[in-house]
mmCIF file of N, CA, C and O in Angstrom:
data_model
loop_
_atom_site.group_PDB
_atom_site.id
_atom_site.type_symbol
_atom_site.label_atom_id
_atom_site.label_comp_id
_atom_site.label_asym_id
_atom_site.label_seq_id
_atom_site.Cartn_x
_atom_site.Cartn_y
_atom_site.Cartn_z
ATOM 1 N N UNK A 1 125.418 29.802 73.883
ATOM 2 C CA UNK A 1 125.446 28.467 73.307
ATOM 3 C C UNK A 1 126.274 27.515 74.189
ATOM 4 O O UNK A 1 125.995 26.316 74.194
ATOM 5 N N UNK A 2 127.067 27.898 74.776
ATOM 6 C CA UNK A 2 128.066 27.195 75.319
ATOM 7 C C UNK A 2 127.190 26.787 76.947
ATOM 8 O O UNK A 2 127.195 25.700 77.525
ATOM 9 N N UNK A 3 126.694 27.708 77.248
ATOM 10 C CA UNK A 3 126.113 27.191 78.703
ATOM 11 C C UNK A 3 125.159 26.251 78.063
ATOM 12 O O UNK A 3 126.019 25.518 77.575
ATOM 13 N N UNK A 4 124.325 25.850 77.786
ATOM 14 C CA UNK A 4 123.280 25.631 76.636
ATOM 15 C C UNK A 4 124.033 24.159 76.883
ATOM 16 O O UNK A 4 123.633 23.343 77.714
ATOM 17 N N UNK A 5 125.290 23.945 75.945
ATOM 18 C CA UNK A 5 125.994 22.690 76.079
ATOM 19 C C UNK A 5 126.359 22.289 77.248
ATOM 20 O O UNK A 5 126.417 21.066 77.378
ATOM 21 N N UNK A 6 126.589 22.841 78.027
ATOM 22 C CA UNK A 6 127.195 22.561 79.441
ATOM 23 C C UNK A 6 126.204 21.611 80.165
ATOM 24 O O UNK A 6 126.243 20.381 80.197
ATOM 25 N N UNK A 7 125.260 22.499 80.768
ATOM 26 C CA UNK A 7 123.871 21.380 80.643
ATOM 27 C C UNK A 7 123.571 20.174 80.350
ATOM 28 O O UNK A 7 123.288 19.259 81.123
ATOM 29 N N UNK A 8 123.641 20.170 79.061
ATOM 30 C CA UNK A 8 123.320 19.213 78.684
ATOM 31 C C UNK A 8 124.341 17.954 78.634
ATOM 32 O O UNK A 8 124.051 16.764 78.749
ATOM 33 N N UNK A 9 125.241 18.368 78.490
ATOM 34 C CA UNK A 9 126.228 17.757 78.555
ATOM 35 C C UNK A 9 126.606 17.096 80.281
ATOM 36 O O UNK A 9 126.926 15.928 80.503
ATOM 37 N N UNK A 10 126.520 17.748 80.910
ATOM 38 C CA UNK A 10 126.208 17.741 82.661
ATOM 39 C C UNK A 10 125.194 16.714 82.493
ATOM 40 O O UNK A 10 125.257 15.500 82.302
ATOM 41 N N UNK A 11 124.315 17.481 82.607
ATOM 42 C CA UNK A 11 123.403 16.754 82.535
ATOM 43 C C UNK A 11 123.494 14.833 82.561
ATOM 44 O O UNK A 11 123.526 13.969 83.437
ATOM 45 N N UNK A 12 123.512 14.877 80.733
ATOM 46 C CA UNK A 12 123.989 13.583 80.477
ATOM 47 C C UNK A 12 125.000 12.785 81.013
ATOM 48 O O UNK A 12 125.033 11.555 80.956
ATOM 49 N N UNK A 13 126.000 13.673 81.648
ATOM 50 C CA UNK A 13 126.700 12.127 82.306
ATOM 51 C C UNK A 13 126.258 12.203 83.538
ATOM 52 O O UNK A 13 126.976 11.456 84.203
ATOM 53 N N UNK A 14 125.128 12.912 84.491
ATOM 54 C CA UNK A 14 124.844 12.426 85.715
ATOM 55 C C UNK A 14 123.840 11.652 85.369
ATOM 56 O O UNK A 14 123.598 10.843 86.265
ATOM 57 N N UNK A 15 122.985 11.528 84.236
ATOM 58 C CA UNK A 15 121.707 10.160 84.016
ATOM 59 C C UNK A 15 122.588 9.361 83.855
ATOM 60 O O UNK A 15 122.496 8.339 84.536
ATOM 61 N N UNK A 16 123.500 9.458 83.133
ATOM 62 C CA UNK A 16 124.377 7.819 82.499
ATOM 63 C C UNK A 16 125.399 7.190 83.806
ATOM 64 O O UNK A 16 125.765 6.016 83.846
ATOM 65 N N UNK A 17 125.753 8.211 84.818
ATOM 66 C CA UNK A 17 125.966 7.585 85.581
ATOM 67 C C UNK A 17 125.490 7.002 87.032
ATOM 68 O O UNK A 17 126.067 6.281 87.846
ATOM 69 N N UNK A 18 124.143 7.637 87.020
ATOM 70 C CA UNK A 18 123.797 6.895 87.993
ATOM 71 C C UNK A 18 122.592 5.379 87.384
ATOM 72 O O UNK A 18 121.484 5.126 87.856
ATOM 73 N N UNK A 19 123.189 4.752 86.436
ATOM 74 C CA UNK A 19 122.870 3.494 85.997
ATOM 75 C C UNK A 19 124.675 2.666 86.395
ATOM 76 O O UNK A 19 125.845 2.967 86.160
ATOM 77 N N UNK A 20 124.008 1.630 87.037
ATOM 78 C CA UNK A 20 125.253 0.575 87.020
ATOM 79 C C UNK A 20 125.976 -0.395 86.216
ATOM 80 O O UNK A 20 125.333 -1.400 85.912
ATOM 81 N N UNK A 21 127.279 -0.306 85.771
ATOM 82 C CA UNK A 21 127.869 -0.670 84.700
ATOM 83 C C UNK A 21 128.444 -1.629 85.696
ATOM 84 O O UNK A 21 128.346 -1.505 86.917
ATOM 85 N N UNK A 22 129.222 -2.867 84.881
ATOM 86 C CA UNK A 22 130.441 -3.741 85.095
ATOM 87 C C UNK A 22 131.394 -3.723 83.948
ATOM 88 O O UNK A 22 131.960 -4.754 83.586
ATOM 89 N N UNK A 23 131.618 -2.346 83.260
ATOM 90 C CA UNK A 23 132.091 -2.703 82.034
ATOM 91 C C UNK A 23 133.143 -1.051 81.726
ATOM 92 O O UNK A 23 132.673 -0.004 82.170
ATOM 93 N N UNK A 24 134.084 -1.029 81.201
ATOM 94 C CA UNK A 24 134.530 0.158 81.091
ATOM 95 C C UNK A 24 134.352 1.171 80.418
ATOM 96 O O UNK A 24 134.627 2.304 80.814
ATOM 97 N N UNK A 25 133.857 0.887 79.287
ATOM 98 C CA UNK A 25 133.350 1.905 78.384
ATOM 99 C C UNK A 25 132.099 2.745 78.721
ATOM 100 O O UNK A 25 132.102 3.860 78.199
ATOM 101 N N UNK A 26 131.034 2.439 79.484
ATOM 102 C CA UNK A 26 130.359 3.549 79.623
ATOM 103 C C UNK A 26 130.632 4.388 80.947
ATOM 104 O O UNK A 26 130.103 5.368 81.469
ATOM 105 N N UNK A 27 131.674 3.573 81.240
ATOM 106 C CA UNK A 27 132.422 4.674 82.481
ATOM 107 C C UNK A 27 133.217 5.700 81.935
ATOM 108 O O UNK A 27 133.276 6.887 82.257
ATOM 109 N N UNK A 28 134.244 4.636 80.452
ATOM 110 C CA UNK A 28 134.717 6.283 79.784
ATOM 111 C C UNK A 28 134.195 7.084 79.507
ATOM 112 O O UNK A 28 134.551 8.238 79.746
ATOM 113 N N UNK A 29 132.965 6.700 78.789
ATOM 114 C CA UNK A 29 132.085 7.752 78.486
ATOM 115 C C UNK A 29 131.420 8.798 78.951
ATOM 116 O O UNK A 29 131.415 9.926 78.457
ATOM 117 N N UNK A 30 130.797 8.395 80.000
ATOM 118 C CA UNK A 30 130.537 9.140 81.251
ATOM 119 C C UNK A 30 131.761 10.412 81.255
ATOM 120 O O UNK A 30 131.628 11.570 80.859
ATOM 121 N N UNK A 31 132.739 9.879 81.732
ATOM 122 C CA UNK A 31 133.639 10.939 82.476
ATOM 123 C C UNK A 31 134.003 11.302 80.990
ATOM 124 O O UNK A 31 134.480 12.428 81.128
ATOM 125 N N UNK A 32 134.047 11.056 79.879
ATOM 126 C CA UNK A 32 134.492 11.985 78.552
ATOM 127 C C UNK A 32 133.607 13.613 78.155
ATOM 128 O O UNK A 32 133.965 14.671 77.638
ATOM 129 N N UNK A 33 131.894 12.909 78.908
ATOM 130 C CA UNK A 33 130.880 13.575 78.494
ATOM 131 C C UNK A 33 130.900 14.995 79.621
ATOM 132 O O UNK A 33 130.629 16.195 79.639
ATOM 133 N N UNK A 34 131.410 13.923 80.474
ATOM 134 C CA UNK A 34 131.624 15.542 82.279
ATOM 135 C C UNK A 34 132.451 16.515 81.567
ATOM 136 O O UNK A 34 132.213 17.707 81.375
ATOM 137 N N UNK A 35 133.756 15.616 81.099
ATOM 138 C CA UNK A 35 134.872 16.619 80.725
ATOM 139 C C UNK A 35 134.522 17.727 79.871
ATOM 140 O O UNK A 35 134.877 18.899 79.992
ATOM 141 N N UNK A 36 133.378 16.927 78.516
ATOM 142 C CA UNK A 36 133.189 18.025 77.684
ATOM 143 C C UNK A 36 132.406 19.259 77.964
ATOM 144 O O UNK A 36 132.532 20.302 77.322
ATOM 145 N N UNK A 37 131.543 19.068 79.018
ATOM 146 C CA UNK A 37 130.267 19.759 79.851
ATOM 147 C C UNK A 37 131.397 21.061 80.293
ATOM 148 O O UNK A 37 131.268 22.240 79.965
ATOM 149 N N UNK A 38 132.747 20.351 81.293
ATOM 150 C CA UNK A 38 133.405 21.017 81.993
ATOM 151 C C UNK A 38 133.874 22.127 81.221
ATOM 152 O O UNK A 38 134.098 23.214 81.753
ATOM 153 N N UNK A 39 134.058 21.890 79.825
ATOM 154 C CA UNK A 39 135.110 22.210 78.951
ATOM 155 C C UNK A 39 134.125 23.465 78.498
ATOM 156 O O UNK A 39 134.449 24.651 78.563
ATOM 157 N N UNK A 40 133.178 23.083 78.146
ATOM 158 C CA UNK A 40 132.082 24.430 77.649
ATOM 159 C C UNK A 40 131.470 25.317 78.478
ATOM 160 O O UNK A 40 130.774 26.302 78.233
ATOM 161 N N UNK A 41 131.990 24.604 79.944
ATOM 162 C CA UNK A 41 131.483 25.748 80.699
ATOM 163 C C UNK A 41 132.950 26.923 81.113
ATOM 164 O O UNK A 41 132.684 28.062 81.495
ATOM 165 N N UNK A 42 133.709 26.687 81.043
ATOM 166 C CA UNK A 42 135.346 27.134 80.744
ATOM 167 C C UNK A 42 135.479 28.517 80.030
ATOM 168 O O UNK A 42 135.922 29.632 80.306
ATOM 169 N N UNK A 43 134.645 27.656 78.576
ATOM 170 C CA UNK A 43 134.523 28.463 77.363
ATOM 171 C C UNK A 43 133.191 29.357 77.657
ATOM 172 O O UNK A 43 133.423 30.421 77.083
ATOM 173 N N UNK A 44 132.286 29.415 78.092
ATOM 174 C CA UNK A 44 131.691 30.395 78.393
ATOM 175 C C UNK A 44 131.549 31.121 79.170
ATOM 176 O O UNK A 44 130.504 31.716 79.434
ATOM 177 N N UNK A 45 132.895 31.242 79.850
ATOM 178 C CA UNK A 45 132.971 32.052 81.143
ATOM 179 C C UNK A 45 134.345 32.772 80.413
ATOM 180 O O UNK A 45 134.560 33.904 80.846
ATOM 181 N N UNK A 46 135.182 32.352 79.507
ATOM 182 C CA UNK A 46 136.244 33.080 78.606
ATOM 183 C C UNK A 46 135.592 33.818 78.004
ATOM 184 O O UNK A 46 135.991 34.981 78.055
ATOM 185 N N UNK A 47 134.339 33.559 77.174
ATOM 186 C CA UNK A 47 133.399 33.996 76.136
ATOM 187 C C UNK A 47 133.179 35.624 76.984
ATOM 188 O O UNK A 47 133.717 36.669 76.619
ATOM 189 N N UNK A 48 132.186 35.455 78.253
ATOM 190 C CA UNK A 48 131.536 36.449 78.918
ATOM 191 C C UNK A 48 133.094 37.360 79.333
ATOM 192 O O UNK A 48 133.425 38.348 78.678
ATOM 193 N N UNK A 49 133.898 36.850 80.465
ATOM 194 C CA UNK A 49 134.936 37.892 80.794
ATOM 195 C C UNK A 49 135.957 38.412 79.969
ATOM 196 O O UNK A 49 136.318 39.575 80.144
ATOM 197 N N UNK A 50 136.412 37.792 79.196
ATOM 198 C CA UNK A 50 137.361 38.250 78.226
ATOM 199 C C UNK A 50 137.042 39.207 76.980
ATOM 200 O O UNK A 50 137.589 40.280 76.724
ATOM 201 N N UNK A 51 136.061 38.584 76.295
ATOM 202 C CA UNK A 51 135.144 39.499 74.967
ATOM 203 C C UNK A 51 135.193 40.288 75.168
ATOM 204 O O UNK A 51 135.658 41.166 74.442
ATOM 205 N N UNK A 52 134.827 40.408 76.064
ATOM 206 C CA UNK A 52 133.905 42.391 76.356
ATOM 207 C C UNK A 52 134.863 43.116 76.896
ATOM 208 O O UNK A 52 134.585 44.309 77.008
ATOM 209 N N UNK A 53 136.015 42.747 77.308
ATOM 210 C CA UNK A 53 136.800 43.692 77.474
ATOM 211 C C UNK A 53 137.303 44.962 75.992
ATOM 212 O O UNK A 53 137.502 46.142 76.281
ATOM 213 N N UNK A 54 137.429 44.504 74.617
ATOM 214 C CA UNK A 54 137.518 45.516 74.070
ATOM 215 C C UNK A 54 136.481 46.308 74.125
ATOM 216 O O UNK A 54 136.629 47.485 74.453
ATOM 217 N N UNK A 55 135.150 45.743 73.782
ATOM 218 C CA UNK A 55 134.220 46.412 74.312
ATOM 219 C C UNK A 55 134.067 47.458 75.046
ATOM 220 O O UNK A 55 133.506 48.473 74.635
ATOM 221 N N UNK A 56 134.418 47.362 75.897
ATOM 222 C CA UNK A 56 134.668 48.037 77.599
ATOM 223 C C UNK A 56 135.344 49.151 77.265
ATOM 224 O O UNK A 56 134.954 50.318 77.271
ATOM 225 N N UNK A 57 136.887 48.482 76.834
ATOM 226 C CA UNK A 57 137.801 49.959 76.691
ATOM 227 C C UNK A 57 137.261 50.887 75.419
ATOM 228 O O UNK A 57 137.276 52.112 75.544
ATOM 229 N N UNK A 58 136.822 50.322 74.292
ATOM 230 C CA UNK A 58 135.802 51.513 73.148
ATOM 231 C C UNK A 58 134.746 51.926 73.906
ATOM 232 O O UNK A 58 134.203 52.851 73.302
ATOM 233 N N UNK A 59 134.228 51.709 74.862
ATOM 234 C CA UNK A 59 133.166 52.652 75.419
ATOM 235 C C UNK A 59 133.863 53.704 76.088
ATOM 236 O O UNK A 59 133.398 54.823 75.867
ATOM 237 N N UNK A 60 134.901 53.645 76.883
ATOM 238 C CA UNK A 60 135.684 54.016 77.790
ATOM 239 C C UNK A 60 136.368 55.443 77.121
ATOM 240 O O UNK A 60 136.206 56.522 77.691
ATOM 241 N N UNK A 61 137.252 55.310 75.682
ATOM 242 C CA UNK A 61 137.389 55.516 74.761
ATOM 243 C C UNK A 61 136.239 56.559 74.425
ATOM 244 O O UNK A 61 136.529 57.722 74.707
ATOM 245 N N UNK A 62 135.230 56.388 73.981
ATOM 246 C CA UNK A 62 134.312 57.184 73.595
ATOM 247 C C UNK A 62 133.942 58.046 74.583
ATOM 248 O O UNK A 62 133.780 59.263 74.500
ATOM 249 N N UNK A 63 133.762 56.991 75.962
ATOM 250 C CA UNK A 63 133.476 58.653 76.988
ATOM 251 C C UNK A 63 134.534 59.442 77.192
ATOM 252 O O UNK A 63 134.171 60.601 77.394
ATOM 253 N N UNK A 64 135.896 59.271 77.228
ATOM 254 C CA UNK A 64 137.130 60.078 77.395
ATOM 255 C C UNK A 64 136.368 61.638 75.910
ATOM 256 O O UNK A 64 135.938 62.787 76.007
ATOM 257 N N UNK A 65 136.594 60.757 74.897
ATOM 258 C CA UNK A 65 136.454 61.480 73.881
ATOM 259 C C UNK A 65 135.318 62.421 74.296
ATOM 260 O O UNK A 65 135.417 63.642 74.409
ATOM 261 N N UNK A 66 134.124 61.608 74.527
ATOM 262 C CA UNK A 66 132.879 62.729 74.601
ATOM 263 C C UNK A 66 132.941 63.920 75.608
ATOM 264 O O UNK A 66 132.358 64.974 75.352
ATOM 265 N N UNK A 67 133.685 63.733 76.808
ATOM 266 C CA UNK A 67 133.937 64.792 77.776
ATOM 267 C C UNK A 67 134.969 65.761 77.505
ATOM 268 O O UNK A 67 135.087 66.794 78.163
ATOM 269 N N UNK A 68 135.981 65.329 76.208
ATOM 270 C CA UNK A 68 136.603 66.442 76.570
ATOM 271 C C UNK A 68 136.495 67.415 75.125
ATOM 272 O O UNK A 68 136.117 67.291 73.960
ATOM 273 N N UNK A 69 137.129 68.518 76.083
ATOM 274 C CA UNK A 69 136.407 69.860 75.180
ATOM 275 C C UNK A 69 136.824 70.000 74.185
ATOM 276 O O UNK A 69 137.985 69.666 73.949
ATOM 277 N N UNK A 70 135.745 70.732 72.925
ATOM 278 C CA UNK A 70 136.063 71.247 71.706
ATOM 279 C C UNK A 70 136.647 72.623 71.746
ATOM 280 O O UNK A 70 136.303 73.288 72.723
ATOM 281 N N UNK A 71 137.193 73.006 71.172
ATOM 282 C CA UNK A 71 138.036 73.890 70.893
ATOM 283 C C UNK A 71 137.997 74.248 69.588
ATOM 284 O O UNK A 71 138.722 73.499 68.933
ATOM 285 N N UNK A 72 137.360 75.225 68.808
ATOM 286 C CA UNK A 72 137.529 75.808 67.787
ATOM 287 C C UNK A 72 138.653 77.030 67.538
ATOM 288 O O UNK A 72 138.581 77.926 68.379
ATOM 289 N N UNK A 73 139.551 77.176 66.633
ATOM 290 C CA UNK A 73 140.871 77.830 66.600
ATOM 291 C C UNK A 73 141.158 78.044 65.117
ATOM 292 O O UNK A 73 141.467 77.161 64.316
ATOM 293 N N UNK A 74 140.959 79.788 64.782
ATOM 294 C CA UNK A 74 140.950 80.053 63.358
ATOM 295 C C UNK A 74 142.298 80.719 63.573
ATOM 296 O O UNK A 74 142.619 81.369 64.567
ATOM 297 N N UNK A 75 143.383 80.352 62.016
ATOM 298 C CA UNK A 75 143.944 81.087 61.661
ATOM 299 C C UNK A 75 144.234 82.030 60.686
ATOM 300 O O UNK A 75 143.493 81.752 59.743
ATOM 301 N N UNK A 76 144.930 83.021 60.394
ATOM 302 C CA UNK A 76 145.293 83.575 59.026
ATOM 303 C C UNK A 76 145.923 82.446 58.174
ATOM 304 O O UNK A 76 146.745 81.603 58.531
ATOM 305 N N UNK A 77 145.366 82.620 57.010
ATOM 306 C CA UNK A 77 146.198 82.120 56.198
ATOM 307 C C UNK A 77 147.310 82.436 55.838
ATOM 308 O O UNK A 77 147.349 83.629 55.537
ATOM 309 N N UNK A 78 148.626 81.713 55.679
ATOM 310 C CA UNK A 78 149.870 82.288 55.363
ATOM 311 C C UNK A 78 150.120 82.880 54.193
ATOM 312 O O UNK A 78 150.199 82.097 53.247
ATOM 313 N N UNK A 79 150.326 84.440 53.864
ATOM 314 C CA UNK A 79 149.946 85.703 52.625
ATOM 315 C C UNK A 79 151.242 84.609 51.628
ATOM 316 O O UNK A 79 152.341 84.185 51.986
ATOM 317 N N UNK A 80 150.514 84.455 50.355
ATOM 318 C CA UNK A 80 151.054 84.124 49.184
ATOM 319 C C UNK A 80 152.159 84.617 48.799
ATOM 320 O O UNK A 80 152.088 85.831 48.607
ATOM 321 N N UNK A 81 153.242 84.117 48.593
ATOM 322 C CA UNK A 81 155.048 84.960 48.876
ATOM 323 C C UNK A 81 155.450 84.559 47.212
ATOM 324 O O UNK A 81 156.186 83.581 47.081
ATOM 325 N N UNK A 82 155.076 85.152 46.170
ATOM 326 C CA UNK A 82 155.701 84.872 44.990
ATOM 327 C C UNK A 82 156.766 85.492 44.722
ATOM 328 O O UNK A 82 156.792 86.709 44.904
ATOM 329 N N UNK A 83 157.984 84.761 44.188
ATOM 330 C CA UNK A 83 159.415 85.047 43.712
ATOM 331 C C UNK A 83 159.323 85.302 42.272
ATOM 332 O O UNK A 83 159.404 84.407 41.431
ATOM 333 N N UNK A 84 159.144 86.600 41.995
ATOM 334 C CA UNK A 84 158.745 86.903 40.768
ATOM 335 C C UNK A 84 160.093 86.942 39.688
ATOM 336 O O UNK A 84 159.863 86.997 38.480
ATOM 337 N N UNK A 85 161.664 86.906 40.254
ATOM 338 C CA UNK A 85 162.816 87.410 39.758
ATOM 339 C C UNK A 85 163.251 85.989 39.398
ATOM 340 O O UNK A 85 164.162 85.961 38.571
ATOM 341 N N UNK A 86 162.630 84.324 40.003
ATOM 342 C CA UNK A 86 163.157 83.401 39.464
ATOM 343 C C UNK A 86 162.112 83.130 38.519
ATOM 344 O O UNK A 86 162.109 81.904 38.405
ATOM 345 N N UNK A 87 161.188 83.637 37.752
ATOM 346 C CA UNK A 87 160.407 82.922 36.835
ATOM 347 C C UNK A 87 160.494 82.793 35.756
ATOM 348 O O UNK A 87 159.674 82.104 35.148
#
């Protein structure tokens, strides 16, 4: 979504500025509309590298887990010790 905005947002202030103004406001505008373009493309490059890092380490996580070995290990149960002289 965010590249999506970027675009368009891009976009729109290179049509709006290559029309000629004598006036300040659609110059702010212009450069308000770059900024916001700039701003979402920022955010979707935080979005892509950062996110997926938990991601990453639960996969990572799961393969540690999946490679290492099972081990099955039976014991005796510990024999029932009743104190028959305090009852």
């Amino acid at each position: 979504m965010q590249i999506f905005l970027t675009f368009i947002f891009l976009g729109l202030a290179d049509a709006i500025a290559e029309q000629p103004t004598e006036t300040m406001l659609p110059s702010l505008l212009v450069q308000g509309i770059a900024i916001s373009g700039w701003f979402f493309l920022g955010e979707a490059g935080i979005l892509i590298f950062f996110s997926h890092r938990e991601l990453r380490q639960r996969y990572r996580t799961y393969q540690r887990l999946r490679a290492a070995p099972i081990v099955f290990q039976t014991t005796k149960p510990a024999e029932l010790q009743i104190d028959f002289d305090n009852l």
